[in-house]
Coordinates of C-alpha atoms in Angstrom, one line a residue:
X1017 CA 93.8 119.5 81.5
X1018 CA 93.1 119.7 85.2
X1019 CA 96.9 119.4 86.1
X1020 CA 97.1 122.8 87.5
X1021 CA 93.4 122.8 88.8
X1022 CA 93.1 120.2 91.4
X1023 CA 89.9 121.3 92.9
X1024 CA 88.2 121.5 89.6
X1025 CA 88.8 117.6 88.9
X1026 CA 88.1 117.1 92.9
X1027 CA 84.7 119.0 92.7
X1028 CA 83.9 117.1 89.4
X1029 CA 84.2 113.7 90.9
X1030 CA 83.7 114.1 94.4
X1031 CA 80.5 112.1 94.2
X1032 CA 81.3 109.0 92.3
X1033 CA 78.4 108.3 90.0
X1034 CA 79.5 104.6 89.5
X1035 CA 82.6 102.5 88.7
X1036 CA 85.7 104.0 86.7
X1037 CA 88.2 102.4 84.9
X1038 CA 91.1 104.4 84.0
X1039 CA 92.2 104.0 80.3
X1040 CA 95.6 106.2 80.5
X1041 CA 96.9 109.2 82.6
X1042 CA 97.9 109.1 86.2
X1043 CA 97.2 111.3 89.4
X1044 CA 97.2 111.5 93.0
X1045 CA 94.6 111.3 95.2
X1046 CA 95.3 113.2 98.5
X1047 CA 93.4 113.2 101.8
X1048 CA 93.7 116.0 104.2
X1049 CA 92.8 117.6 107.1
X1050 CA 90.2 120.4 106.9
X1051 CA 92.6 123.2 107.1
X1052 CA 94.7 121.4 104.5
X1053 CA 97.9 121.6 106.4
X1054 CA 98.4 117.9 106.3
X1055 CA 97.9 115.8 103.2
X1056 CA 98.7 112.1 102.5
X1057 CA 97.6 110.3 99.4
X1058 CA 98.1 107.4 96.8
X1059 CA 98.5 106.9 92.8
X1060 CA 96.0 106.0 90.6
X1061 CA 96.4 105.5 86.9
X1062 CA 96.2 103.2 83.9
X1063 CA 94.6 99.9 84.7
X1064 CA 92.9 101.1 88.1
X1065 CA 89.3 100.9 89.1
X1066 CA 87.6 103.3 91.4
X1067 CA 84.4 103.5 92.8
X1068 CA 83.2 100.2 93.3
X1069 CA 83.1 100.0 96.9
X1070 CA 81.2 103.3 97.3
X1071 CA 78.5 102.2 94.6
X1072 CA 76.1 101.7 97.4
X1073 CA 77.1 104.7 99.6
X1074 CA 76.2 108.1 99.5
X1075 CA 78.6 110.5 100.6
X1076 CA 80.9 113.1 99.4
X1077 CA 84.8 112.7 99.1
X1078 CA 87.1 115.2 100.8
X1079 CA 90.0 114.9 99.0
X1080 CA 92.5 116.5 96.3
X1081 CA 93.3 115.1 93.0
X1082 CA 96.6 116.0 91.6
X1083 CA 96.4 115.1 87.8
X1084 CA 99.8 114.0 86.9
X1085 CA 99.2 112.9 83.2
X1086 CA 95.6 113.5 81.5
X1087 CA 93.2 110.8 82.5
X1088 CA 91.1 109.1 80.3
X1089 CA 88.3 107.2 82.0
X1090 CA 85.3 105.0 81.4
X1091 CA 82.4 105.1 83.6
X1092 CA 79.9 102.4 84.4
X1093 CA 77.0 104.4 85.9
X1094 CA 75.7 103.2 89.4
X1095 CA 72.2 102.9 88.1
X1096 CA 72.9 100.8 85.3
X1097 CA 75.6 98.6 87.5
X1098 CA 72.9 98.1 90.1
X1099 CA 70.0 97.3 87.7
X1100 CA 72.3 94.6 85.9
X1101 CA 73.3 93.3 89.1
X1102 CA 69.5 92.5 89.9
X1103 CA 69.7 90.2 86.9
X1104 CA 73.1 89.0 86.9
X1105 CA 74.7 88.0 90.2
X1106 CA 78.1 87.7 88.4
X1107 CA 78.3 91.7 88.6
X1108 CA 78.8 91.4 92.3
X1109 CA 81.9 89.4 91.5
X1110 CA 83.1 92.2 89.3
X1111 CA 82.5 94.7 91.8
X1112 CA 84.4 92.5 94.3
X1113 CA 87.5 92.3 91.9
X1114 CA 87.3 96.3 91.3
X1115 CA 86.9 96.9 94.9
X1116 CA 89.9 94.7 95.8
X1117 CA 92.1 96.3 93.3
X1118 CA 91.0 99.8 94.4
X1119 CA 91.8 98.7 98.1
X1120 CA 95.3 97.6 97.6
X1121 CA 96.1 101.1 96.2
X1122 CA 95.0 103.0 99.5
X1123 CA 96.6 99.9 101.8
X1124 CA 99.9 100.3 100.3
X1125 CA 99.7 103.8 100.3
X1126 CA 99.0 103.9 104.0
X1127 CA 101.9 101.4 104.5
X1128 CA 104.2 103.8 102.8
X1129 CA 103.3 106.7 105.1
X1130 CA 104.9 104.8 108.2
X1131 CA 108.3 104.9 106.4
X1132 CA 110.8 107.7 106.0
X1133 CA 110.6 110.6 103.6
X1134 CA 113.1 109.2 101.2
X1135 CA 111.5 105.8 101.1
X1136 CA 108.1 107.4 100.6
X1137 CA 109.0 109.9 97.8
X1138 CA 110.6 106.8 95.7
X1139 CA 107.6 104.7 96.5
X1140 CA 105.5 107.4 95.0
X1141 CA 107.8 108.1 91.8
X1142 CA 108.1 104.4 90.8
X1143 CA 104.1 104.1 91.2
X1144 CA 104.0 107.0 88.7
X1145 CA 106.3 105.2 86.6
X1146 CA 104.3 102.0 86.8
X1147 CA 101.2 103.5 85.6
X1148 CA 102.8 105.0 82.3
X1149 CA 103.9 103.6 79.0
X1150 CA 107.7 103.3 79.2
X1151 CA 109.9 102.3 76.3
X1152 CA 112.4 99.5 76.9
X1153 CA 115.6 100.8 77.2
X1154 CA 114.7 104.6 77.6
X1155 CA 115.0 106.9 80.6
X1156 CA 111.8 106.8 82.2
X1157 CA 110.4 110.4 82.4
X1158 CA 107.7 111.8 84.8
X1159 CA 105.9 115.0 84.2
X1160 CA 105.4 116.4 87.8
X1161 CA 106.0 119.5 89.8
X1162 CA 107.3 119.6 93.3
X1163 CA 104.1 121.1 94.5
X1164 CA 102.1 118.2 93.2
X1165 CA 104.5 115.7 94.6
X1166 CA 104.8 117.4 97.9
X1167 CA 100.7 117.0 97.9
X1168 CA 100.8 113.3 97.2
X1169 CA 103.6 112.1 99.5
X1170 CA 102.3 114.4 102.4
X1171 CA 106.2 115.8 102.8
X1172 CA 106.5 119.6 102.8
X1173 CA 108.4 121.2 100.0
X1174 CA 111.6 122.2 101.8
X1175 CA 111.9 118.6 103.1
X1176 CA 110.9 117.1 99.7
X1177 CA 113.8 119.5 97.7
X1178 CA 116.1 118.0 100.4
X1179 CA 115.0 114.3 99.5
X1180 CA 114.9 114.9 95.8
X1181 CA 118.6 116.8 95.9
X1182 CA 119.9 113.8 97.9
X1183 CA 118.9 110.8 95.4
X1184 CA 120.0 113.0 92.7
X1185 CA 123.5 113.1 94.2
X1186 CA 123.2 109.6 94.4
X1187 CA 122.6 109.0 90.6
X1188 CA 119.1 107.6 90.7
X1189 CA 117.2 110.6 89.4
X1190 CA 117.8 113.7 87.3
X1191 CA 115.6 116.6 88.4
X1192 CA 114.2 119.5 86.1
X1193 CA 111.5 121.8 86.4
X1194 CA 108.3 120.0 86.2
X1195 CA 110.0 116.7 85.5
X1196 CA 111.8 114.0 87.1
X1197 CA 114.0 111.6 85.1
X1198 CA 114.3 108.0 86.7
X1199 CA 118.1 107.1 85.8
X1200 CA 118.5 103.8 87.9
X1201 CA 115.2 102.0 88.7
X1202 CA 117.4 99.2 90.2
X1203 CA 118.8 101.5 92.6
X1204 CA 115.5 103.2 93.8
X1205 CA 114.1 99.8 94.4
X1206 CA 117.1 99.2 96.8
X1207 CA 116.1 101.9 98.6
X1208 CA 112.3 100.8 99.0
X1209 CA 113.1 97.0 99.3
X1210 CA 112.8 97.0 103.3
X1211 CA 109.4 98.7 103.2
X1212 CA 106.5 96.6 103.4
X1213 CA 105.4 96.1 99.9
X1214 CA 103.1 93.1 100.8
X1215 CA 100.0 94.6 98.8
X1216 CA 101.7 96.3 95.9
X1217 CA 105.1 96.2 94.6
X1218 CA 105.6 99.2 91.9
X1219 CA 108.7 97.7 90.3
X1220 CA 107.0 94.5 89.5
X1221 CA 104.4 96.7 87.8
X1222 CA 106.9 98.5 85.6
X1223 CA 108.7 95.0 84.7
X1224 CA 105.3 93.7 83.7

């Protein structure tokens, strides 16, 4: 479990050796300045593809992975994928599909970064909720610490704490140590509905 060891999982996968499909779990991939004082990231998880757009590239990712729920992945090795692509051109169509899905994560994460702290926080919480198995009628529970949420949103801990207390007072969430319970999905969505969600709408994913 790399949930408390972000640099271990980052080091393990910084040279993407192929295309990954995430079967279960979720994480925040956080990009930062060299001194780690500024962070901003997006959420990946169940059903996402990673690595398709870098299969021809040779570079190291400078990012921190904050694993929220233990991730299980399937790896399609780059060498095998490229070898198969030489014989079957439809492989490139598959790579385009994977790359388009991955790009939507980072485009929407970028769009969310230009909004207010409260909206950014709610967006990340709903993205995490969308990538886990939720029982119909049950309160959605996300196992995440404020340190992890701070890294993913790029919001400092004191400011994040203010945001969480604010939305808790509105009856939208309940905060426990290492957990966030979403008590009003519709209410949270009303807060982010003015956001530019043209690439990805997390509430649509939750309902699906």
